[in-house]
């Protein structure tokens, strides 16, 4: 038998409020940007290099010719294995722009009945120490909204195999990308649709329903 | 219930910054307003707000039970047919709910009247649970508030406990939290809920609502294409169902907070059905669908509300046959309900609206928002409250 329960302490009136408040994430956050960076590792940036060709990488001399050559080879291998597959050319071009796609058979026999985005560039770390895997990049059709990383709906540029956005202004090879984009690689071809939630709310916001940025709360 | 003017703390913005309260102002005007507070008696809180809230929530659950068995009810709420299976399945599985906010018209005299149930995506949660509580504790410590004051506010404890229950009931070790990342009030509300989930021992990553993917097996997936077992979304079901992925919810193994069945309660058409179930209920206002001739019983004073709307948008208040107030907005395409007019109580220049929180199935606290007009919009100010010693 267990011991009898201790007698409950006599409280004259039960409090109607929480006894304590503890916050592990929210408290102490400063400006909004600081607070969100604390909350979301995805909001932190990594410095990466983006090159359309092996020659551009070597010519810029930010990384060694050997590192450039290795990166180009790794990106081409990853491209064939992990590029997103689309059932139709139209589906593919909706994501990657007119002329941004090729028949799968031209890349790998395994994707013979599919369409793949053309590899537009590759992305590597600014330094070896960042320990970032090389990723192939694809053109991202600017007219498509809601794809990939948040808050980037209207940028052009590139996307990774899983849809992470890489804002690339053109010309400059050095780019800041969110850590989630830099660190997350695609190990299998993406058979995932994205951007299927959010559109109705954005449309309501632009029609005047809620705060300027759009709000689902009430 | 009375309104008490009090000097605001000159450094309350520093307090807010330390507590992570980042959306305390809106368009340059304060949203958090501590130049006054409301004082209630314990009897008012327990008999007029807490118990009626418990009863109203129970009545709402009884209505869900009816609605999922009756296609005519779901159709009357203008819920698209492709969503019915998801709603029904989530109810039959007893998918747990996290929280909701009953909006009540109550001024200290006469029973509180239910205006609507924000059962799906309520905000004002963090400031209710945390900053209002900190304000009380600081006021007591500094002697600005009468010793022995209390507050009707066990939200924080109950939210953490509810996450613990949900984790135990569903086996989920991880809940992803989604909202628009660029809406500060939404993001702040979700950050607070992530905080509570973490304290309940769950992993609680954030996910922008537009980054949600749909992957193999019908799973909704995160940015790294990992399946999401449980997804909290501060994005209402009527928008989810209207979005392209809405049709995939029913067949998906992903579970949601709030569950799909909450779509039945966050819809203002519910008000007409509750009145039909319990005509004369002391905490209900008579309500009818706009196309129901019985609406004539309301005479020439009533409130016309879109079935789907937020923040007071497209609400029309008619008093004695004349338009007393109208909220601009983009809603109303799905139809309207007409509800008896229970004008918000006026304290000085302000109209006060009570939000009565439900966590799980338990009443858990209140928030008060003041507006300059009869319709409480996103410009309303949050004013704290106490229970008299």
PDB file of N, CA, C and O in Angstrom, chain B residues 138-205:
ATOM      1  N   UNK B 138       3.390  42.746 -12.051  1.00  0.00           N
ATOM      2  CA  UNK B 138       4.180  43.959 -11.855  1.00  0.00           C
ATOM      3  C   UNK B 138       3.374  45.004 -11.073  1.00  0.00           C
ATOM      4  O   UNK B 138       3.896  45.660 -10.167  1.00  0.00           O
ATOM      5  N   UNK B 139       2.095  45.122 -11.414  1.00  0.00           N
ATOM      6  CA  UNK B 139       1.235  46.081 -10.724  1.00  0.00           C
ATOM      7  C   UNK B 139       1.066  45.751  -9.248  1.00  0.00           C
ATOM      8  O   UNK B 139       1.031  46.635  -8.384  1.00  0.00           O
ATOM      9  N   UNK B 140       0.978  44.456  -8.942  1.00  0.00           N
ATOM     10  CA  UNK B 140       0.881  44.043  -7.547  1.00  0.00           C
ATOM     11  C   UNK B 140       2.197  44.292  -6.817  1.00  0.00           C
ATOM     12  O   UNK B 140       2.219  44.800  -5.693  1.00  0.00           O
ATOM     13  N   UNK B 141       3.300  43.952  -7.491  1.00  0.00           N
ATOM     14  CA  UNK B 141       4.608  44.114  -6.850  1.00  0.00           C
ATOM     15  C   UNK B 141       4.914  45.578  -6.577  1.00  0.00           C
ATOM     16  O   UNK B 141       5.536  45.918  -5.566  1.00  0.00           O
ATOM     17  N   UNK B 142       4.485  46.446  -7.492  1.00  0.00           N
ATOM     18  CA  UNK B 142       4.789  47.870  -7.350  1.00  0.00           C
ATOM     19  C   UNK B 142       3.714  48.622  -6.557  1.00  0.00           C
ATOM     20  O   UNK B 142       3.834  49.831  -6.370  1.00  0.00           O
ATOM     21  N   UNK B 143       2.666  47.923  -6.169  1.00  0.00           N
ATOM     22  CA  UNK B 143       1.607  48.570  -5.399  1.00  0.00           C
ATOM     23  C   UNK B 143       0.691  49.458  -6.218  1.00  0.00           C
ATOM     24  O   UNK B 143      -0.063  50.251  -5.661  1.00  0.00           O
ATOM     25  N   UNK B 144       0.723  49.338  -7.522  1.00  0.00           N
ATOM     26  CA  UNK B 144      -0.175  50.144  -8.350  1.00  0.00           C
ATOM     27  C   UNK B 144      -1.578  49.560  -8.393  1.00  0.00           C
ATOM     28  O   UNK B 144      -2.533  50.255  -8.707  1.00  0.00           O
ATOM     29  N   UNK B 145      -1.676  48.261  -8.129  1.00  0.00           N
ATOM     30  CA  UNK B 145      -2.975  47.598  -8.118  1.00  0.00           C
ATOM     31  C   UNK B 145      -3.293  47.185  -6.692  1.00  0.00           C
ATOM     32  O   UNK B 145      -2.381  46.896  -5.908  1.00  0.00           O
ATOM     33  N   UNK B 146      -4.575  47.141  -6.325  1.00  0.00           N
ATOM     34  CA  UNK B 146      -4.928  46.764  -4.956  1.00  0.00           C
ATOM     35  C   UNK B 146      -4.395  45.371  -4.616  1.00  0.00           C
ATOM     36  O   UNK B 146      -4.495  44.452  -5.433  1.00  0.00           O
ATOM     37  N   UNK B 147      -3.840  45.247  -3.421  1.00  0.00           N
ATOM     38  CA  UNK B 147      -3.313  43.947  -2.988  1.00  0.00           C
ATOM     39  C   UNK B 147      -4.423  42.913  -3.035  1.00  0.00           C
ATOM     40  O   UNK B 147      -5.575  43.200  -2.695  1.00  0.00           O
ATOM     41  N   UNK B 148      -4.074  41.720  -3.462  1.00  0.00           N
ATOM     42  CA  UNK B 148      -5.056  40.636  -3.494  1.00  0.00           C
ATOM     43  C   UNK B 148      -5.823  40.544  -4.798  1.00  0.00           C
ATOM     44  O   UNK B 148      -6.673  39.667  -4.950  1.00  0.00           O
ATOM     45  N   UNK B 149      -5.530  41.446  -5.749  1.00  0.00           N
ATOM     46  CA  UNK B 149      -6.162  41.322  -7.067  1.00  0.00           C
ATOM     47  C   UNK B 149      -5.745  40.007  -7.713  1.00  0.00           C
ATOM     48  O   UNK B 149      -4.627  39.539  -7.541  1.00  0.00           O
ATOM     49  N   UNK B 150      -6.657  39.449  -8.469  1.00  0.00           N
ATOM     50  CA  UNK B 150      -6.355  38.229  -9.218  1.00  0.00           C
ATOM     51  C   UNK B 150      -6.672  38.506 -10.692  1.00  0.00           C
ATOM     52  O   UNK B 150      -7.015  39.636 -11.073  1.00  0.00           O
ATOM     53  N   UNK B 151      -6.563  37.493 -11.502  1.00  0.00           N
ATOM     54  CA  UNK B 151      -6.869  37.637 -12.923  1.00  0.00           C
ATOM     55  C   UNK B 151      -7.437  36.310 -13.406  1.00  0.00           C
ATOM     56  O   UNK B 151      -6.976  35.241 -12.972  1.00  0.00           O
ATOM     57  N   UNK B 152      -8.422  36.375 -14.279  1.00  0.00           N
ATOM     58  CA  UNK B 152      -8.975  35.155 -14.857  1.00  0.00           C
ATOM     59  C   UNK B 152      -8.093  34.785 -16.046  1.00  0.00           C
ATOM     60  O   UNK B 152      -8.297  35.247 -17.154  1.00  0.00           O
ATOM     61  N   UNK B 153      -7.093  33.961 -15.793  1.00  0.00           N
ATOM     62  CA  UNK B 153      -6.073  33.755 -16.812  1.00  0.00           C
ATOM     63  C   UNK B 153      -5.147  32.593 -16.442  1.00  0.00           C
ATOM     64  O   UNK B 153      -4.057  32.785 -15.944  1.00  0.00           O
ATOM     65  N   UNK B 154      -5.602  31.379 -16.722  1.00  0.00           N
ATOM     66  CA  UNK B 154      -4.708  30.232 -16.542  1.00  0.00           C
ATOM     67  C   UNK B 154      -4.252  29.699 -17.904  1.00  0.00           C
ATOM     68  O   UNK B 154      -3.894  28.530 -18.048  1.00  0.00           O
ATOM     69  N   UNK B 155      -4.277  30.597 -18.905  1.00  0.00           N
ATOM     70  CA  UNK B 155      -3.991  30.180 -20.282  1.00  0.00           C
ATOM     71  C   UNK B 155      -2.637  29.479 -20.424  1.00  0.00           C
ATOM     72  O   UNK B 155      -2.533  28.433 -21.059  1.00  0.00           O
ATOM     73  N   UNK B 156      -1.614  30.108 -19.855  1.00  0.00           N
ATOM     74  CA  UNK B 156      -0.266  29.586 -20.079  1.00  0.00           C
ATOM     75  C   UNK B 156      -0.129  28.159 -19.559  1.00  0.00           C
ATOM     76  O   UNK B 156       0.344  27.266 -20.266  1.00  0.00           O
ATOM     77  N   UNK B 157      -0.578  27.962 -18.328  1.00  0.00           N
ATOM     78  CA  UNK B 157      -0.497  26.611 -17.760  1.00  0.00           C
ATOM     79  C   UNK B 157      -1.327  25.616 -18.557  1.00  0.00           C
ATOM     80  O   UNK B 157      -0.902  24.488 -18.810  1.00  0.00           O
ATOM     81  N   UNK B 158      -2.496  26.055 -18.967  1.00  0.00           N
ATOM     82  CA  UNK B 158      -3.388  25.114 -19.655  1.00  0.00           C
ATOM     83  C   UNK B 158      -2.905  24.797 -21.070  1.00  0.00           C
ATOM     84  O   UNK B 158      -3.098  23.689 -21.567  1.00  0.00           O
ATOM     85  N   UNK B 159      -2.289  25.778 -21.722  1.00  0.00           N
ATOM     86  CA  UNK B 159      -1.768  25.505 -23.066  1.00  0.00           C
ATOM     87  C   UNK B 159      -0.656  24.456 -23.015  1.00  0.00           C
ATOM     88  O   UNK B 159      -0.625  23.523 -23.820  1.00  0.00           O
ATOM     89  N   UNK B 160       0.253  24.618 -22.061  1.00  0.00           N
ATOM     90  CA  UNK B 160       1.340  23.638 -21.943  1.00  0.00           C
ATOM     91  C   UNK B 160       0.761  22.263 -21.607  1.00  0.00           C
ATOM     92  O   UNK B 160       1.137  21.244 -22.201  1.00  0.00           O
ATOM     93  N   UNK B 161      -0.191  22.257 -20.676  1.00  0.00           N
ATOM     94  CA  UNK B 161      -0.809  20.978 -20.303  1.00  0.00           C
ATOM     95  C   UNK B 161      -1.545  20.359 -21.489  1.00  0.00           C
ATOM     96  O   UNK B 161      -1.530  19.136 -21.686  1.00  0.00           O
ATOM     97  N   UNK B 162      -2.181  21.204 -22.301  1.00  0.00           N
ATOM     98  CA  UNK B 162      -2.925  20.689 -23.446  1.00  0.00           C
ATOM     99  C   UNK B 162      -1.976  20.089 -24.489  1.00  0.00           C
ATOM    100  O   UNK B 162      -2.280  19.050 -25.086  1.00  0.00           O
ATOM    101  N   UNK B 163      -0.843  20.739 -24.715  1.00  0.00           N
ATOM    102  CA  UNK B 163       0.135  20.152 -25.640  1.00  0.00           C
ATOM    103  C   UNK B 163       0.625  18.797 -25.122  1.00  0.00           C
ATOM    104  O   UNK B 163       0.841  17.863 -25.900  1.00  0.00           O
ATOM    105  N   UNK B 164       0.801  18.707 -23.817  1.00  0.00           N
ATOM    106  CA  UNK B 164       1.217  17.426 -23.240  1.00  0.00           C
ATOM    107  C   UNK B 164       0.157  16.359 -23.501  1.00  0.00           C
ATOM    108  O   UNK B 164       0.472  15.230 -23.881  1.00  0.00           O
ATOM    109  N   UNK B 165      -1.112  16.735 -23.315  1.00  0.00           N
ATOM    110  CA  UNK B 165      -2.205  15.786 -23.567  1.00  0.00           C
ATOM    111  C   UNK B 165      -2.253  15.372 -25.029  1.00  0.00           C
ATOM    112  O   UNK B 165      -2.446  14.196 -25.364  1.00  0.00           O
ATOM    113  N   UNK B 166      -2.095  16.359 -25.915  1.00  0.00           N
ATOM    114  CA  UNK B 166      -2.169  16.064 -27.347  1.00  0.00           C
ATOM    115  C   UNK B 166      -1.026  15.131 -27.745  1.00  0.00           C
ATOM    116  O   UNK B 166      -1.212  14.185 -28.512  1.00  0.00           O
ATOM    117  N   UNK B 167       0.160  15.395 -27.198  1.00  0.00           N
ATOM    118  CA  UNK B 167       1.303  14.534 -27.509  1.00  0.00           C
ATOM    119  C   UNK B 167       1.026  13.107 -27.036  1.00  0.00           C
ATOM    120  O   UNK B 167       1.319  12.133 -27.738  1.00  0.00           O
ATOM    121  N   UNK B 168       0.435  12.972 -25.853  1.00  0.00           N
ATOM    122  CA  UNK B 168       0.165  11.636 -25.314  1.00  0.00           C
ATOM    123  C   UNK B 168      -0.932  10.941 -26.117  1.00  0.00           C
ATOM    124  O   UNK B 168      -0.852   9.743 -26.397  1.00  0.00           O
ATOM    125  N   UNK B 169      -1.943  11.709 -26.526  1.00  0.00           N
ATOM    126  CA  UNK B 169      -3.085  11.107 -27.210  1.00  0.00           C
ATOM    127  C   UNK B 169      -2.755  10.711 -28.643  1.00  0.00           C
ATOM    128  O   UNK B 169      -3.285   9.729 -29.166  1.00  0.00           O
ATOM    129  N   UNK B 170      -1.894  11.469 -29.300  1.00  0.00           N
ATOM    130  CA  UNK B 170      -1.634  11.234 -30.720  1.00  0.00           C
ATOM    131  C   UNK B 170      -0.291  10.562 -30.957  1.00  0.00           C
ATOM    132  O   UNK B 170      -0.036  10.099 -32.068  1.00  0.00           O
ATOM    133  N   UNK B 171       0.562  10.537 -29.953  1.00  0.00           N
ATOM    134  CA  UNK B 171       1.898   9.995 -30.148  1.00  0.00           C
ATOM    135  C   UNK B 171       2.823  10.928 -30.899  1.00  0.00           C
ATOM    136  O   UNK B 171       3.940  10.545 -31.246  1.00  0.00           O
ATOM    137  N   UNK B 172       2.368  12.145 -31.162  1.00  0.00           N
ATOM    138  CA  UNK B 172       3.201  13.090 -31.908  1.00  0.00           C
ATOM    139  C   UNK B 172       4.331  13.595 -31.010  1.00  0.00           C
ATOM    140  O   UNK B 172       4.099  14.008 -29.883  1.00  0.00           O
ATOM    141  N   UNK B 173       5.549  13.546 -31.521  1.00  0.00           N
ATOM    142  CA  UNK B 173       6.667  14.113 -30.787  1.00  0.00           C
ATOM    143  C   UNK B 173       7.081  15.448 -31.344  1.00  0.00           C
ATOM    144  O   UNK B 173       7.959  16.123 -30.811  1.00  0.00           O
ATOM    145  N   UNK B 174       6.398  15.827 -32.421  1.00  0.00           N
ATOM    146  CA  UNK B 174       6.834  17.008 -33.153  1.00  0.00           C
ATOM    147  C   UNK B 174       5.590  17.619 -33.774  1.00  0.00           C
ATOM    148  O   UNK B 174       4.788  16.923 -34.410  1.00  0.00           O
ATOM    149  N   UNK B 175       5.411  18.897 -33.568  1.00  0.00           N
ATOM    150  CA  UNK B 175       4.333  19.618 -34.231  1.00  0.00           C
ATOM    151  C   UNK B 175       4.975  20.758 -35.005  1.00  0.00           C
ATOM    152  O   UNK B 175       5.707  21.569 -34.425  1.00  0.00           O
ATOM    153  N   UNK B 176       4.749  20.833 -36.307  1.00  0.00           N
ATOM    154  CA  UNK B 176       5.220  21.967 -37.097  1.00  0.00           C
ATOM    155  C   UNK B 176       4.188  23.079 -36.986  1.00  0.00           C
ATOM    156  O   UNK B 176       2.978  22.824 -36.938  1.00  0.00           O
ATOM    157  N   UNK B 177       4.675  24.320 -36.917  1.00  0.00           N
ATOM    158  CA  UNK B 177       3.796  25.477 -36.736  1.00  0.00           C
ATOM    159  C   UNK B 177       3.876  26.371 -37.969  1.00  0.00           C
ATOM    160  O   UNK B 177       4.963  26.840 -38.319  1.00  0.00           O
ATOM    161  N   UNK B 178       2.735  26.624 -38.592  1.00  0.00           N
ATOM    162  CA  UNK B 178       2.726  27.368 -39.850  1.00  0.00           C
ATOM    163  C   UNK B 178       1.858  28.620 -39.738  1.00  0.00           C
ATOM    164  O   UNK B 178       0.800  28.609 -39.111  1.00  0.00           O
ATOM    165  N   UNK B 179       2.351  29.695 -40.338  1.00  0.00           N
ATOM    166  CA  UNK B 179       1.549  30.905 -40.527  1.00  0.00           C
ATOM    167  C   UNK B 179       2.215  31.689 -41.642  1.00  0.00           C
ATOM    168  O   UNK B 179       3.255  31.279 -42.164  1.00  0.00           O
ATOM    169  N   UNK B 180       1.621  32.840 -41.995  1.00  0.00           N
ATOM    170  CA  UNK B 180       2.354  33.773 -42.837  1.00  0.00           C
ATOM    171  C   UNK B 180       3.508  34.328 -41.994  1.00  0.00           C
ATOM    172  O   UNK B 180       3.274  34.867 -40.911  1.00  0.00           O
ATOM    173  N   UNK B 181       4.749  34.236 -42.475  1.00  0.00           N
ATOM    174  CA  UNK B 181       5.870  34.700 -41.651  1.00  0.00           C
ATOM    175  C   UNK B 181       5.979  36.219 -41.608  1.00  0.00           C
ATOM    176  O   UNK B 181       6.626  36.763 -40.717  1.00  0.00           O
ATOM    177  N   UNK B 182       5.316  36.901 -42.524  1.00  0.00           N
ATOM    178  CA  UNK B 182       5.465  38.356 -42.625  1.00  0.00           C
ATOM    179  C   UNK B 182       4.285  39.091 -41.998  1.00  0.00           C
ATOM    180  O   UNK B 182       4.131  40.288 -42.192  1.00  0.00           O
ATOM    181  N   UNK B 183       3.431  38.413 -41.254  1.00  0.00           N
ATOM    182  CA  UNK B 183       2.348  39.061 -40.504  1.00  0.00           C
ATOM    183  C   UNK B 183       2.749  39.020 -39.025  1.00  0.00           C
ATOM    184  O   UNK B 183       2.658  37.977 -38.389  1.00  0.00           O
ATOM    185  N   UNK B 184       3.230  40.142 -38.475  1.00  0.00           N
ATOM    186  CA  UNK B 184       3.857  40.097 -37.144  1.00  0.00           C
ATOM    187  C   UNK B 184       2.953  39.536 -36.050  1.00  0.00           C
ATOM    188  O   UNK B 184       3.419  38.793 -35.188  1.00  0.00           O
ATOM    189  N   UNK B 185       1.672  39.882 -36.077  1.00  0.00           N
ATOM    190  CA  UNK B 185       0.790  39.403 -35.011  1.00  0.00           C
ATOM    191  C   UNK B 185       0.618  37.884 -35.114  1.00  0.00           C
ATOM    192  O   UNK B 185       0.648  37.172 -34.106  1.00  0.00           O
ATOM    193  N   UNK B 186       0.457  37.393 -36.322  1.00  0.00           N
ATOM    194  CA  UNK B 186       0.324  35.949 -36.514  1.00  0.00           C
ATOM    195  C   UNK B 186       1.609  35.245 -36.095  1.00  0.00           C
ATOM    196  O   UNK B 186       1.583  34.228 -35.390  1.00  0.00           O
ATOM    197  N   UNK B 187       2.737  35.801 -36.556  1.00  0.00           N
ATOM    198  CA  UNK B 187       4.022  35.156 -36.259  1.00  0.00           C
ATOM    199  C   UNK B 187       4.289  35.160 -34.754  1.00  0.00           C
ATOM    200  O   UNK B 187       4.814  34.188 -34.203  1.00  0.00           O
ATOM    201  N   UNK B 188       3.917  36.265 -34.091  1.00  0.00           N
ATOM    202  CA  UNK B 188       4.095  36.335 -32.649  1.00  0.00           C
ATOM    203  C   UNK B 188       3.223  35.326 -31.923  1.00  0.00           C
ATOM    204  O   UNK B 188       3.654  34.691 -30.953  1.00  0.00           O
ATOM    205  N   UNK B 189       1.995  35.178 -32.385  1.00  0.00           N
ATOM    206  CA  UNK B 189       1.092  34.211 -31.762  1.00  0.00           C
ATOM    207  C   UNK B 189       1.632  32.802 -31.925  1.00  0.00           C
ATOM    208  O   UNK B 189       1.654  32.000 -30.987  1.00  0.00           O
ATOM    209  N   UNK B 190       2.116  32.502 -33.128  1.00  0.00           N
ATOM    210  CA  UNK B 190       2.635  31.161 -33.386  1.00  0.00           C
ATOM    211  C   UNK B 190       3.927  30.928 -32.600  1.00  0.00           C
ATOM    212  O   UNK B 190       4.146  29.832 -32.071  1.00  0.00           O
ATOM    213  N   UNK B 191       4.771  31.962 -32.497  1.00  0.00           N
ATOM    214  CA  UNK B 191       6.015  31.808 -31.725  1.00  0.00           C
ATOM    215  C   UNK B 191       5.689  31.448 -30.280  1.00  0.00           C
ATOM    216  O   UNK B 191       6.351  30.606 -29.664  1.00  0.00           O
ATOM    217  N   UNK B 192       4.652  32.081 -29.749  1.00  0.00           N
ATOM    218  CA  UNK B 192       4.268  31.776 -28.374  1.00  0.00           C
ATOM    219  C   UNK B 192       3.778  30.325 -28.252  1.00  0.00           C
ATOM    220  O   UNK B 192       4.133  29.608 -27.306  1.00  0.00           O
ATOM    221  N   UNK B 193       2.999  29.881 -29.211  1.00  0.00           N
ATOM    222  CA  UNK B 193       2.525  28.500 -29.157  1.00  0.00           C
ATOM    223  C   UNK B 193       3.681  27.516 -29.332  1.00  0.00           C
ATOM    224  O   UNK B 193       3.692  26.441 -28.707  1.00  0.00           O
ATOM    225  N   UNK B 194       4.670  27.857 -30.160  1.00  0.00           N
ATOM    226  CA  UNK B 194       5.865  27.018 -30.270  1.00  0.00           C
ATOM    227  C   UNK B 194       6.544  26.902 -28.909  1.00  0.00           C
ATOM    228  O   UNK B 194       7.012  25.835 -28.508  1.00  0.00           O
ATOM    229  N   UNK B 195       6.588  28.055 -28.225  1.00  0.00           N
ATOM    230  CA  UNK B 195       7.210  28.089 -26.903  1.00  0.00           C
ATOM    231  C   UNK B 195       6.490  27.123 -25.953  1.00  0.00           C
ATOM    232  O   UNK B 195       7.119  26.316 -25.259  1.00  0.00           O
ATOM    233  N   UNK B 196       5.163  27.184 -25.953  1.00  0.00           N
ATOM    234  CA  UNK B 196       4.387  26.294 -25.074  1.00  0.00           C
ATOM    235  C   UNK B 196       4.608  24.828 -25.448  1.00  0.00           C
ATOM    236  O   UNK B 196       4.732  23.964 -24.575  1.00  0.00           O
ATOM    237  N   UNK B 197       4.645  24.545 -26.742  1.00  0.00           N
ATOM    238  CA  UNK B 197       4.831  23.154 -27.184  1.00  0.00           C
ATOM    239  C   UNK B 197       6.209  22.633 -26.767  1.00  0.00           C
ATOM    240  O   UNK B 197       6.342  21.489 -26.331  1.00  0.00           O
ATOM    241  N   UNK B 198       7.215  23.501 -26.896  1.00  0.00           N
ATOM    242  CA  UNK B 198       8.559  23.116 -26.462  1.00  0.00           C
ATOM    243  C   UNK B 198       8.560  22.757 -24.991  1.00  0.00           C
ATOM    244  O   UNK B 198       9.182  21.782 -24.569  1.00  0.00           O
ATOM    245  N   UNK B 199       7.861  23.581 -24.205  1.00  0.00           N
ATOM    246  CA  UNK B 199       7.836  23.332 -22.765  1.00  0.00           C
ATOM    247  C   UNK B 199       7.065  22.069 -22.421  1.00  0.00           C
ATOM    248  O   UNK B 199       7.216  21.524 -21.327  1.00  0.00           O
ATOM    249  N   UNK B 200       6.235  21.617 -23.366  1.00  0.00           N
ATOM    250  CA  UNK B 200       5.537  20.345 -23.169  1.00  0.00           C
ATOM    251  C   UNK B 200       6.369  19.171 -23.677  1.00  0.00           C
ATOM    252  O   UNK B 200       5.885  18.041 -23.724  1.00  0.00           O
ATOM    253  N   UNK B 201       7.601  19.460 -24.097  1.00  0.00           N
ATOM    254  CA  UNK B 201       8.493  18.388 -24.505  1.00  0.00           C
ATOM    255  C   UNK B 201       8.426  18.021 -25.975  1.00  0.00           C
ATOM    256  O   UNK B 201       8.981  17.002 -26.388  1.00  0.00           O
ATOM    257  N   UNK B 202       7.743  18.854 -26.771  1.00  0.00           N
ATOM    258  CA  UNK B 202       7.622  18.568 -28.201  1.00  0.00           C
ATOM    259  C   UNK B 202       8.678  19.327 -28.992  1.00  0.00           C
ATOM    260  O   UNK B 202       9.107  20.405 -28.586  1.00  0.00           O
ATOM    261  N   UNK B 203       9.073  18.792 -30.124  1.00  0.00           N
ATOM    262  CA  UNK B 203       9.816  19.589 -31.097  1.00  0.00           C
ATOM    263  C   UNK B 203       8.801  20.470 -31.818  1.00  0.00           C
ATOM    264  O   UNK B 203       7.699  20.023 -32.118  1.00  0.00           O
ATOM    265  N   UNK B 204       9.176  21.730 -32.066  1.00  0.00           N
ATOM    266  CA  UNK B 204       8.180  22.698 -32.539  1.00  0.00           C
ATOM    267  C   UNK B 204       8.766  23.642 -33.585  1.00  0.00           C
ATOM    268  O   UNK B 204       8.882  24.833 -33.349  1.00  0.00           O
ATOM    269  N   UNK B 205       9.132  23.134 -34.760  1.00  0.00           N
ATOM    270  CA  UNK B 205       9.711  24.007 -35.788  1.00  0.00           C
ATOM    271  C   UNK B 205       8.657  24.891 -36.459  1.00  0.00           C
ATOM    272  O   UNK B 205       7.474  24.534 -36.501  1.00  0.00           O
TER     273      UNK B 205
END
